[in-house]
């Protein structure tokens, strides 16, 4: 049990791993959330703070997840057990596995909307917000799209690491990049795009505040797919001689690059079309639908954009499912196929309330009687609640616990041996102790502080 099975799959190359992990990182979070967080928080100033959080906290923590996975050659639960044997720490792995599945359950709902929008004519007379509300409230559209999207995810994961995950990452990530370049080109060449660029790129340090740092850190964290055990699982498929610093570094660079590019795509378009930059996952379907509806070649560009969004969501859904599947494959006698189908089935059942919460079933659309209006905004539905509990709280909690496990229980020195490739020159004399300090102190303390500030701010 404690020994990894000799036939455990591995990535075929560093590129395969980097594309798959970058596919996980690049998702709805980059293309919609990041640009508007930046826009709301002083543009360039936010971007600089985001980069600092990424470099000082998130990237060191990324190495810890990768190292834990490669050391144990197992899913998050198994990787923890490989270090500590049977102990309550296994529950932390269990939390990660559950979080991945819970995030997938609503992520695939939003992804299904994106797929639906690929086939919509955006230049209709109906106002975008009305059209969007009608679309998401129609279970005959939303549920099949959601189910179909999950089924496609199951199809990829069932084929395994090389034939499924890596192969599709190699096809979809270049496509995503080309689409992003095309839509960005159209956006920055619109008349009036300059105002959007100025808004996005000019740092306004007068807007820097404590809360903004919280936002930047949270975004860096979500964007790199940390705290869900994804990187533990993906690290477990890395060969022993792979340099985790280099491989993980590439993932962080790609993720950041694509987030920055998404800002270049969205702001010029929004400003050129006289729209206000606003915030929220549903607005991509409203504001941008208007933008595309009004611009020359808009229907075509709109189709490309929603295709891009759907692809980005797809390459993030694959790892969300894979975490649970790797758990089932490692810890039970199930085949990968059975595991993938069962996990997908569970995600479907879990996600149904979210899918039906955008107007289809009124009882699921407004939970303000249960959670009030303070934390989640006016009339929060099931989807908002699940996103908050799992996508914000559980994720961050999982990451703090994992960093404490790696830094203190497994031991930062042991972990460092794993991070360093065999010959040990990935981290120099000073980088090792720095990483040790980051993982033992800086990371858990900062994240806990952020969680507390965030909760206090939301509740008060
Ligand atoms: N990083 C993804 C995005 O930017 C979202 C995400 C968060 C995720 N945690 C994850 C994706 C874990 C895969 C696995 O949209």
Short mmCIF file of C-alpha atoms and ligand atoms in Angstrom, two decimals:
data_model
loop_
_atom_site.label_atom_id
_atom_site.label_comp_id
_atom_site.label_asym_id
_atom_site.label_seq_id
_atom_site.Cartn_x
_atom_site.Cartn_y
_atom_site.Cartn_z
CA UNK A 1 0.00 0.00 0.00
CA UNK A 2 2.73 2.41 0.94
CA UNK A 3 4.65 1.75 -2.26
CA UNK A 4 3.70 3.44 -5.47
CA UNK A 5 2.62 0.96 -8.05
CA UNK A 6 5.43 0.47 -10.57
CA UNK A 7 3.11 1.13 -13.48
CA UNK A 8 2.08 4.59 -12.30
CA UNK A 9 1.90 6.86 -15.28
CA UNK A 10 4.24 9.80 -15.79
CA UNK A 11 4.16 12.85 -18.01
CA UNK A 12 5.96 12.10 -21.24
CA UNK A 13 7.95 15.33 -21.07
CA UNK A 14 8.42 18.55 -19.17
CA UNK A 15 6.40 20.34 -21.83
CA UNK A 16 3.50 17.95 -21.27
CA UNK A 17 3.47 18.68 -17.56
CA UNK A 18 3.86 22.42 -18.02
CA UNK A 19 0.99 22.62 -20.51
CA UNK A 20 -1.30 20.46 -18.37
CA UNK A 21 -0.54 22.40 -15.20
CA UNK A 22 -0.79 25.74 -16.98
CA UNK A 23 -4.11 24.54 -18.38
CA UNK A 24 -5.28 24.00 -14.85
CA UNK A 25 -4.11 27.43 -13.78
CA UNK A 26 -5.49 29.32 -16.76
CA UNK A 27 -9.23 29.39 -16.40
CA UNK A 28 -12.26 31.51 -15.81
CA UNK A 29 -10.21 33.19 -13.09
CA UNK A 30 -7.67 34.62 -15.53
CA UNK A 31 -9.94 35.69 -18.29
CA UNK A 32 -12.63 37.39 -16.34
CA UNK A 33 -11.78 37.69 -12.68
CA UNK A 34 -8.25 39.03 -12.98
CA UNK A 35 -8.88 41.94 -15.36
CA UNK A 36 -11.74 43.28 -13.34
CA UNK A 37 -10.06 42.82 -10.01
CA UNK A 38 -7.22 44.83 -11.52
CA UNK A 39 -9.60 47.42 -12.89
CA UNK A 40 -11.38 47.82 -9.61
CA UNK A 41 -8.20 48.18 -7.63
CA UNK A 42 -6.16 50.83 -9.36
CA UNK A 43 -5.02 48.98 -12.46
CA UNK A 44 -1.25 48.74 -12.62
CA UNK A 45 -0.81 49.08 -8.86
CA UNK A 46 -2.91 45.96 -8.32
CA UNK A 47 -0.95 44.10 -10.96
CA UNK A 48 2.34 44.88 -9.20
CA UNK A 49 1.01 43.71 -5.83
CA UNK A 50 -0.42 40.61 -7.46
CA UNK A 51 2.99 39.82 -8.93
CA UNK A 52 4.66 40.29 -5.55
CA UNK A 53 2.18 37.92 -3.84
CA UNK A 54 2.72 35.40 -6.57
CA UNK A 55 6.48 35.50 -6.34
CA UNK A 56 6.87 35.68 -2.57
CA UNK A 57 4.10 33.36 -1.38
CA UNK A 58 2.32 31.42 -4.08
CA UNK A 59 5.25 30.15 -6.09
CA UNK A 60 7.15 28.83 -3.04
CA UNK A 61 3.96 27.12 -1.94
CA UNK A 62 3.50 25.66 -5.42
CA UNK A 63 6.86 23.90 -5.02
CA UNK A 64 5.64 22.45 -1.73
CA UNK A 65 2.56 20.89 -3.35
CA UNK A 66 4.59 19.49 -6.23
CA UNK A 67 7.22 18.08 -3.86
CA UNK A 68 4.64 16.42 -1.63
CA UNK A 69 3.06 14.73 -4.62
CA UNK A 70 6.26 13.53 -6.19
CA UNK A 71 7.60 12.26 -2.88
CA UNK A 72 4.54 10.08 -2.26
CA UNK A 73 3.75 9.33 -5.92
CA UNK A 74 0.11 9.46 -4.92
CA UNK A 75 -3.06 11.52 -4.64
CA UNK A 76 -3.23 14.10 -1.81
CA UNK A 77 -4.53 11.61 0.77
CA UNK A 78 -1.98 8.97 -0.18
CA UNK A 79 0.87 11.50 -0.41
CA UNK A 80 0.21 12.63 3.15
CA UNK A 81 -0.04 9.05 4.32
CA UNK A 82 3.26 8.24 2.63
CA UNK A 83 4.91 10.77 4.92
CA UNK A 84 3.02 10.31 8.14
CA UNK A 85 1.24 6.95 7.97
CA UNK A 86 -2.32 6.78 9.15
CA UNK A 87 -3.03 9.97 11.05
CA UNK A 88 -5.59 12.76 11.27
CA UNK A 89 -3.49 14.59 8.66
CA UNK A 90 -5.04 12.32 6.05
CA UNK A 91 -8.20 14.35 6.58
CA UNK A 92 -6.39 17.34 5.08
CA UNK A 93 -5.90 15.32 1.93
CA UNK A 94 -9.57 14.38 2.11
CA UNK A 95 -10.48 18.06 2.35
CA UNK A 96 -8.48 18.77 -0.82
CA UNK A 97 -10.11 15.95 -2.73
CA UNK A 98 -13.58 17.07 -1.65
CA UNK A 99 -12.83 20.70 -2.48
CA UNK A 100 -11.78 19.81 -6.01
CA UNK A 101 -15.02 17.97 -6.64
CA UNK A 102 -17.13 20.72 -5.09
CA UNK A 103 -15.45 23.43 -7.18
CA UNK A 104 -15.93 21.31 -10.29
CA UNK A 105 -19.65 20.99 -9.56
CA UNK A 106 -20.30 24.71 -10.16
CA UNK A 107 -17.32 25.50 -12.38
CA UNK A 108 -18.79 23.12 -14.97
CA UNK A 109 -22.11 24.97 -14.77
CA UNK A 110 -20.47 28.27 -15.71
CA UNK A 111 -18.40 26.46 -18.33
CA UNK A 112 -21.62 25.10 -19.81
CA UNK A 113 -22.88 28.68 -20.18
CA UNK A 114 -19.72 29.54 -22.09
CA UNK A 115 -20.27 26.61 -24.45
CA UNK A 116 -23.87 27.73 -24.94
CA UNK A 117 -22.68 31.24 -25.80
CA UNK A 118 -20.37 29.93 -28.51
CA UNK A 119 -23.51 29.10 -30.45
CA UNK A 120 -25.49 32.23 -29.69
CA UNK A 121 -26.00 35.11 -32.02
CA UNK A 122 -24.85 38.07 -29.95
CA UNK A 123 -26.23 40.70 -32.30
CA UNK A 124 -29.86 40.21 -31.32
CA UNK A 125 -32.19 43.03 -30.41
CA UNK A 126 -32.74 41.73 -26.90
CA UNK A 127 -30.73 43.38 -24.11
CA UNK A 128 -27.82 41.18 -23.03
CA UNK A 129 -28.79 41.08 -19.39
CA UNK A 130 -32.32 39.96 -20.20
CA UNK A 131 -31.02 37.38 -22.65
CA UNK A 132 -28.55 36.07 -20.12
CA UNK A 133 -31.14 35.79 -17.37
CA UNK A 134 -33.49 33.93 -19.67
CA UNK A 135 -30.73 31.61 -20.84
CA UNK A 136 -29.49 30.60 -17.37
CA UNK A 137 -33.03 30.14 -16.08
CA UNK A 138 -33.86 27.61 -18.77
CA UNK A 139 -33.09 24.13 -17.46
CA UNK A 140 -33.48 22.65 -20.92
CA UNK A 141 -30.38 24.54 -21.99
CA UNK A 142 -28.38 24.72 -18.82
CA UNK A 143 -28.59 21.14 -17.57
CA UNK A 144 -27.64 19.40 -20.85
CA UNK A 145 -24.77 21.85 -21.37
CA UNK A 146 -23.55 21.27 -17.84
CA UNK A 147 -23.92 17.48 -18.13
CA UNK A 148 -22.32 17.39 -21.57
CA UNK A 149 -19.38 19.45 -20.41
CA UNK A 150 -18.83 17.13 -17.44
CA UNK A 151 -19.12 14.11 -19.67
CA UNK A 152 -16.43 15.47 -21.98
CA UNK A 153 -14.21 16.06 -18.94
CA UNK A 154 -14.80 12.46 -17.85
CA UNK A 155 -13.85 11.33 -21.35
CA UNK A 156 -10.44 13.00 -21.15
CA UNK A 157 -9.65 11.94 -17.59
CA UNK A 158 -10.68 8.34 -18.27
CA UNK A 159 -7.99 8.05 -20.95
CA UNK A 160 -5.28 8.61 -18.38
CA UNK A 161 -2.38 10.98 -17.86
CA UNK A 162 -0.58 10.76 -21.19
CA UNK A 163 -3.32 9.74 -23.57
CA UNK A 164 -5.95 11.95 -21.97
CA UNK A 165 -4.78 14.89 -19.90
CA UNK A 166 -1.44 15.57 -21.55
CA UNK A 167 -2.65 14.96 -25.07
CA UNK A 168 -5.56 17.37 -24.74
CA UNK A 169 -3.45 19.99 -23.03
CA UNK A 170 -1.08 19.88 -25.99
CA UNK A 171 -3.97 20.44 -28.39
CA UNK A 172 -6.01 22.96 -26.42
CA UNK A 173 -3.37 25.23 -24.88
CA UNK A 174 -1.89 26.37 -28.21
CA UNK A 175 -5.44 26.89 -29.51
CA UNK A 176 -6.26 28.98 -26.49
CA UNK A 177 -3.17 31.08 -27.02
CA UNK A 178 -3.93 31.72 -30.68
CA UNK A 179 -7.54 32.66 -29.89
CA UNK A 180 -6.36 35.00 -27.16
CA UNK A 181 -3.98 36.71 -29.58
CA UNK A 182 -6.73 37.11 -32.18
CA UNK A 183 -9.30 38.59 -29.82
CA UNK A 184 -6.68 40.83 -28.17
CA UNK A 185 -5.63 42.12 -31.58
CA UNK A 186 -9.22 42.99 -32.45
CA UNK A 187 -9.73 44.67 -29.07
CA UNK A 188 -6.65 46.89 -29.10
CA UNK A 189 -7.26 48.01 -32.69
CA UNK A 190 -10.77 49.31 -31.95
CA UNK A 191 -11.09 53.08 -32.13
CA UNK A 192 -11.06 54.39 -28.56
CA UNK A 193 -9.18 51.41 -27.16
CA UNK A 194 -6.48 53.67 -25.73
CA UNK A 195 -8.61 54.75 -22.77
CA UNK A 196 -8.96 51.12 -21.73
CA UNK A 197 -5.25 50.52 -22.02
CA UNK A 198 -4.49 53.61 -19.95
CA UNK A 199 -7.00 52.52 -17.30
CA UNK A 200 -5.44 49.07 -17.12
CA UNK A 201 -1.77 49.91 -17.35
CA UNK A 202 -1.36 53.14 -15.40
CA UNK A 203 -0.64 52.33 -11.77
CA UNK A 204 -2.59 54.42 -9.35
CA UNK A 205 -0.88 54.00 -6.02
CA UNK A 206 -3.38 56.20 -4.24
CA UNK A 207 -5.77 53.24 -4.42
CA UNK A 208 -3.49 50.83 -2.60
CA UNK A 209 -5.18 49.57 0.55
CA UNK A 210 -5.13 46.61 2.89
CA UNK A 211 -8.14 45.10 1.27
CA UNK A 212 -6.57 45.40 -2.11
CA UNK A 213 -3.63 43.30 -0.95
CA UNK A 214 -6.14 40.74 0.26
CA UNK A 215 -7.77 40.71 -3.15
CA UNK A 216 -4.45 40.43 -4.95
CA UNK A 217 -3.29 37.56 -2.79
CA UNK A 218 -6.58 35.71 -3.12
CA UNK A 219 -6.46 36.10 -6.87
CA UNK A 220 -2.85 34.90 -7.12
CA UNK A 221 -3.80 31.89 -5.10
CA UNK A 222 -6.95 30.91 -6.96
CA UNK A 223 -5.27 31.53 -10.26
CA UNK A 224 -2.45 29.07 -9.65
CA UNK A 225 -5.00 26.37 -8.64
CA UNK A 226 -3.49 26.02 -5.19
CA UNK A 227 -5.04 24.42 -2.13
CA UNK A 228 -7.05 21.79 -3.97
CA UNK A 229 -4.32 19.18 -4.24
CA UNK A 230 -4.17 19.56 -8.00
CA UNK A 231 -0.49 20.30 -7.93
CA UNK A 232 0.08 17.43 -5.49
CA UNK A 233 -1.59 15.08 -7.94
CA UNK A 234 0.16 16.54 -11.00
CA UNK A 235 3.47 16.47 -9.12
CA UNK A 236 2.95 12.76 -8.46
CA UNK A 237 3.23 12.11 -12.20
CA UNK A 238 6.57 13.94 -12.47
CA UNK A 239 9.73 11.89 -12.92
CA UNK A 240 12.22 11.95 -10.06
CA UNK A 241 14.89 13.80 -11.98
CA UNK A 242 12.61 16.68 -12.98
CA UNK A 243 13.58 20.04 -11.56
CA UNK A 244 10.51 21.26 -9.66
CA UNK A 245 11.72 24.84 -9.53
CA UNK A 246 12.05 25.08 -13.29
CA UNK A 247 8.88 23.13 -14.12
CA UNK A 248 6.77 24.99 -11.55
CA UNK A 249 8.34 28.28 -12.58
CA UNK A 250 7.16 27.83 -16.16
CA UNK A 251 3.62 27.17 -14.96
CA UNK A 252 3.61 30.38 -12.93
CA UNK A 253 5.01 32.39 -15.84
CA UNK A 254 2.43 31.09 -18.31
CA UNK A 255 -0.43 31.67 -15.91
CA UNK A 256 0.67 35.25 -15.24
CA UNK A 257 1.29 36.00 -18.88
CA UNK A 258 -2.17 34.87 -19.89
CA UNK A 259 -3.83 36.79 -17.07
CA UNK A 260 -1.99 39.95 -18.12
CA UNK A 261 -2.98 39.38 -21.74
CA UNK A 262 -6.61 38.91 -20.78
CA UNK A 263 -6.52 42.42 -19.33
CA UNK A 264 -5.19 43.70 -22.65
CA UNK A 265 -8.09 41.97 -24.37
CA UNK A 266 -10.95 43.04 -22.14
CA UNK A 267 -10.32 46.66 -21.14
CA UNK A 268 -9.80 48.15 -24.57
CA UNK A 269 -12.94 46.40 -25.81
CA UNK A 270 -15.04 47.49 -22.86
CA UNK A 271 -13.87 51.12 -23.04
CA UNK A 272 -14.03 51.42 -26.80
CA UNK A 273 -17.66 50.34 -26.67
CA UNK A 274 -18.49 52.80 -23.92
CA UNK A 275 -19.22 50.18 -21.27
CA UNK A 276 -18.35 50.37 -17.62
CA UNK A 277 -15.91 47.82 -16.26
CA UNK A 278 -17.78 45.86 -13.62
CA UNK A 279 -17.17 42.74 -11.64
CA UNK A 280 -18.57 39.23 -11.31
CA UNK A 281 -18.58 35.95 -13.15
CA UNK A 282 -21.92 36.49 -14.85
CA UNK A 283 -20.92 39.85 -16.31
CA UNK A 284 -18.66 38.25 -18.88
CA UNK A 285 -21.88 37.09 -20.48
CA UNK A 286 -23.56 40.47 -20.23
CA UNK A 287 -21.07 43.30 -20.70
CA UNK A 288 -18.90 41.51 -23.20
CA UNK A 289 -21.91 40.21 -25.09
CA UNK A 290 -22.91 43.85 -25.57
CA UNK A 291 -19.40 44.78 -26.57
CA UNK A 292 -19.26 42.06 -29.20
CA UNK A 293 -22.78 42.77 -30.36
CA UNK A 294 -21.78 46.36 -31.13
CA UNK A 295 -18.35 45.98 -32.68
CA UNK A 296 -17.53 45.39 -36.32
CA UNK A 297 -17.03 41.67 -36.91
CA UNK A 298 -18.51 41.28 -33.44
CA UNK A 299 -20.43 38.04 -33.92
CA UNK A 300 -17.33 36.30 -35.15
CA UNK A 301 -15.06 37.73 -32.47
CA UNK A 302 -17.71 36.92 -29.85
CA UNK A 303 -17.81 33.32 -30.96
CA UNK A 304 -14.02 33.13 -30.75
CA UNK A 305 -14.08 34.70 -27.30
CA UNK A 306 -16.60 32.28 -25.84
CA UNK A 307 -14.77 29.39 -27.45
CA UNK A 308 -11.64 30.64 -25.70
CA UNK A 309 -13.52 30.85 -22.42
CA UNK A 310 -14.91 27.33 -22.84
CA UNK A 311 -11.46 25.92 -23.62
CA UNK A 312 -9.92 27.67 -20.62
CA UNK A 313 -12.67 26.27 -18.39
CA UNK A 314 -12.25 22.80 -19.88
CA UNK A 315 -8.51 22.59 -19.19
CA UNK A 316 -9.28 23.61 -15.59
CA UNK A 317 -12.11 21.13 -15.13
CA UNK A 318 -9.89 18.22 -16.13
CA UNK A 319 -7.56 18.60 -13.11
CA UNK A 320 -10.48 19.30 -10.79
CA UNK A 321 -11.88 15.89 -11.71
CA UNK A 322 -8.46 14.25 -11.82
CA UNK A 323 -7.76 14.90 -8.13
CA UNK A 324 -10.74 12.79 -7.10
CA UNK A 325 -10.10 10.19 -9.80
CA UNK A 326 -6.46 9.76 -8.74
CA UNK A 327 -7.70 9.24 -5.21
CA UNK A 328 -10.10 6.50 -6.32
CA UNK A 329 -7.52 4.85 -8.59
CA UNK A 330 -4.81 4.83 -5.90
CA UNK A 331 -6.94 3.85 -2.94
CA UNK A 332 -9.48 1.44 -4.40
CA UNK A 333 -9.35 -1.37 -6.93
CA UNK A 334 -11.44 0.59 -9.43
CA UNK A 335 -10.26 1.08 -12.95
CA UNK A 336 -9.58 4.63 -14.10
CA UNK A 337 -12.61 4.46 -16.36
CA UNK A 338 -14.99 3.46 -13.58
CA UNK A 339 -13.42 6.04 -11.27
CA UNK A 340 -13.79 8.83 -13.82
CA UNK A 341 -17.40 7.96 -14.58
CA UNK A 342 -18.33 7.74 -10.91
CA UNK A 343 -16.56 10.97 -10.03
CA UNK A 344 -18.26 12.71 -12.93
CA UNK A 345 -21.62 11.32 -11.80
CA UNK A 346 -21.09 12.63 -8.29
CA UNK A 347 -20.07 16.05 -9.64
CA UNK A 348 -23.20 16.11 -11.77
CA UNK A 349 -25.51 15.38 -8.85
CA UNK A 350 -23.67 17.90 -6.64
CA UNK A 351 -23.83 20.53 -9.35
CA UNK A 352 -27.51 20.22 -10.20
CA UNK A 353 -28.64 22.62 -7.48
CA UNK A 354 -26.11 25.19 -8.73
CA UNK A 355 -27.21 24.67 -12.32
CA UNK A 356 -30.83 25.20 -11.34
CA UNK A 357 -30.10 28.12 -9.03
CA UNK A 358 -29.97 30.86 -11.67
CA UNK A 359 -33.68 31.29 -12.02
CA UNK A 360 -34.88 27.80 -12.90
CA UNK A 361 -35.92 26.88 -9.36
CA UNK A 362 -36.78 29.93 -7.24
CA UNK A 363 -36.11 28.16 -3.94
CA UNK A 364 -32.47 27.71 -4.99
CA UNK A 365 -32.04 31.22 -6.37
CA UNK A 366 -32.34 33.23 -3.21
CA UNK A 367 -30.81 31.94 -0.02
CA UNK A 368 -30.72 35.30 1.70
CA UNK A 369 -33.08 33.87 4.35
CA UNK A 370 -30.29 31.43 5.17
CA UNK A 371 -27.08 33.43 4.79
CA UNK A 372 -28.25 37.05 4.76
CA UNK A 373 -27.15 39.56 2.15
CA UNK A 374 -23.91 40.72 3.72
CA UNK A 375 -21.31 38.21 2.70
CA UNK A 376 -22.44 37.13 -0.73
CA UNK A 377 -24.24 40.22 -1.95
CA UNK A 378 -27.94 40.61 -2.61
CA UNK A 379 -30.02 37.44 -3.11
CA UNK A 380 -27.23 34.87 -3.13
CA UNK A 381 -28.14 31.59 -4.81
CA UNK A 382 -26.77 28.10 -4.33
CA UNK A 383 -24.02 28.74 -6.85
CA UNK A 384 -22.76 31.82 -4.97
CA UNK A 385 -22.86 29.97 -1.68
CA UNK A 386 -20.98 26.92 -2.98
CA UNK A 387 -18.42 29.18 -4.64
CA UNK A 388 -17.84 31.04 -1.41
CA UNK A 389 -17.67 28.00 0.90
CA UNK A 390 -15.50 25.83 -1.35
CA UNK A 391 -13.93 28.21 -3.86
CA UNK A 392 -12.83 30.70 -1.21
CA UNK A 393 -12.88 29.26 2.30
CA UNK A 394 -12.12 25.55 1.87
CA UNK A 395 -9.45 26.25 -0.73
CA UNK A 396 -7.53 28.63 1.47
CA UNK A 397 -7.96 26.43 4.53
CA UNK A 398 -6.63 23.44 2.60
CA UNK A 399 -3.58 25.43 1.54
CA UNK A 400 -2.76 26.60 5.06
CA UNK A 401 -3.05 23.08 6.42
CA UNK A 402 -0.96 21.65 3.61
CA UNK A 403 1.77 24.23 4.10
CA UNK A 404 1.84 23.50 7.82
CA UNK A 405 2.03 19.81 7.02
CA UNK A 406 4.90 20.26 4.59
CA UNK A 407 6.77 22.84 6.68
CA UNK A 408 6.41 21.29 10.11
CA UNK A 409 5.21 17.68 10.01
CA UNK A 410 7.03 16.41 6.97
CA UNK A 411 9.70 19.04 7.64
CA UNK A 412 10.92 21.84 5.43
CA UNK A 413 14.35 20.24 5.11
CA UNK A 414 12.99 16.93 3.91
CA UNK A 415 10.74 18.75 1.50
CA UNK A 416 13.64 20.83 0.27
CA UNK A 417 15.48 17.67 -0.68
CA UNK A 418 12.55 16.81 -2.92
CA UNK A 419 12.27 20.27 -4.42
CA UNK A 420 15.94 20.28 -5.30
CA UNK A 421 16.70 17.91 -8.08
CA UNK A 422 19.21 15.17 -7.26
CA UNK A 423 22.26 17.33 -7.77
CA UNK A 424 20.91 20.14 -5.64
CA UNK A 425 21.74 23.24 -7.61
CA UNK A 426 18.24 24.44 -8.37
CA UNK A 427 18.19 26.59 -5.29
CA UNK A 428 21.37 28.26 -4.28
CA UNK A 429 22.78 28.73 -0.83
CA UNK A 430 20.40 31.49 0.10
CA UNK A 431 17.28 30.27 -1.69
CA UNK A 432 16.93 27.14 0.43
CA UNK A 433 16.62 28.93 3.81
CA UNK A 434 14.41 31.52 2.17
CA UNK A 435 12.07 28.85 0.91
CA UNK A 436 12.11 27.22 4.34
CA UNK A 437 11.05 30.49 5.97
CA UNK A 438 8.40 31.09 3.35
CA UNK A 439 6.78 27.70 3.78
CA UNK A 440 7.02 27.52 7.57
CA UNK A 441 6.14 31.08 8.51
CA UNK A 442 5.37 33.57 5.80
CA UNK A 443 2.84 31.49 3.93
CA UNK A 444 0.60 30.14 6.73
CA UNK A 445 0.71 33.35 8.74
CA UNK A 446 -0.08 35.62 5.83
CA UNK A 447 -2.85 33.43 4.51
CA UNK A 448 -4.45 33.12 7.93
CA UNK A 449 -4.27 36.88 8.36
CA UNK A 450 -5.87 37.35 4.98
CA UNK A 451 -8.65 34.94 5.82
CA UNK A 452 -9.38 36.75 9.06
CA UNK A 453 -9.29 40.22 7.50
CA UNK A 454 -11.47 39.03 4.66
CA UNK A 455 -14.07 37.49 6.95
CA UNK A 456 -14.09 40.49 9.27
CA UNK A 457 -14.49 42.84 6.36
CA UNK A 458 -17.29 40.80 4.86
CA UNK A 459 -19.19 40.35 8.06
CA UNK A 460 -18.82 43.84 9.52
N1 LIG B 1 -7.12 28.40 -11.61
C1 LIG B 1 -8.46 28.29 -12.11
C2 LIG B 1 -8.84 29.58 -12.80
O1 LIG B 1 -8.08 30.50 -12.85
C3 LIG B 1 -9.47 27.96 -11.07
C4 LIG B 1 -9.07 26.97 -10.08
C5 LIG B 1 -8.94 27.17 -8.76
C6 LIG B 1 -8.71 25.62 -10.32
N2 LIG B 1 -8.53 26.03 -8.14
C7 LIG B 1 -8.38 25.08 -9.07
C8 LIG B 1 -8.62 24.86 -11.45
C9 LIG B 1 -7.92 23.76 -8.98
C10 LIG B 1 -8.16 23.56 -11.36
C11 LIG B 1 -7.82 23.03 -10.13
O2 LIG B 1 -9.94 29.68 -13.28
#
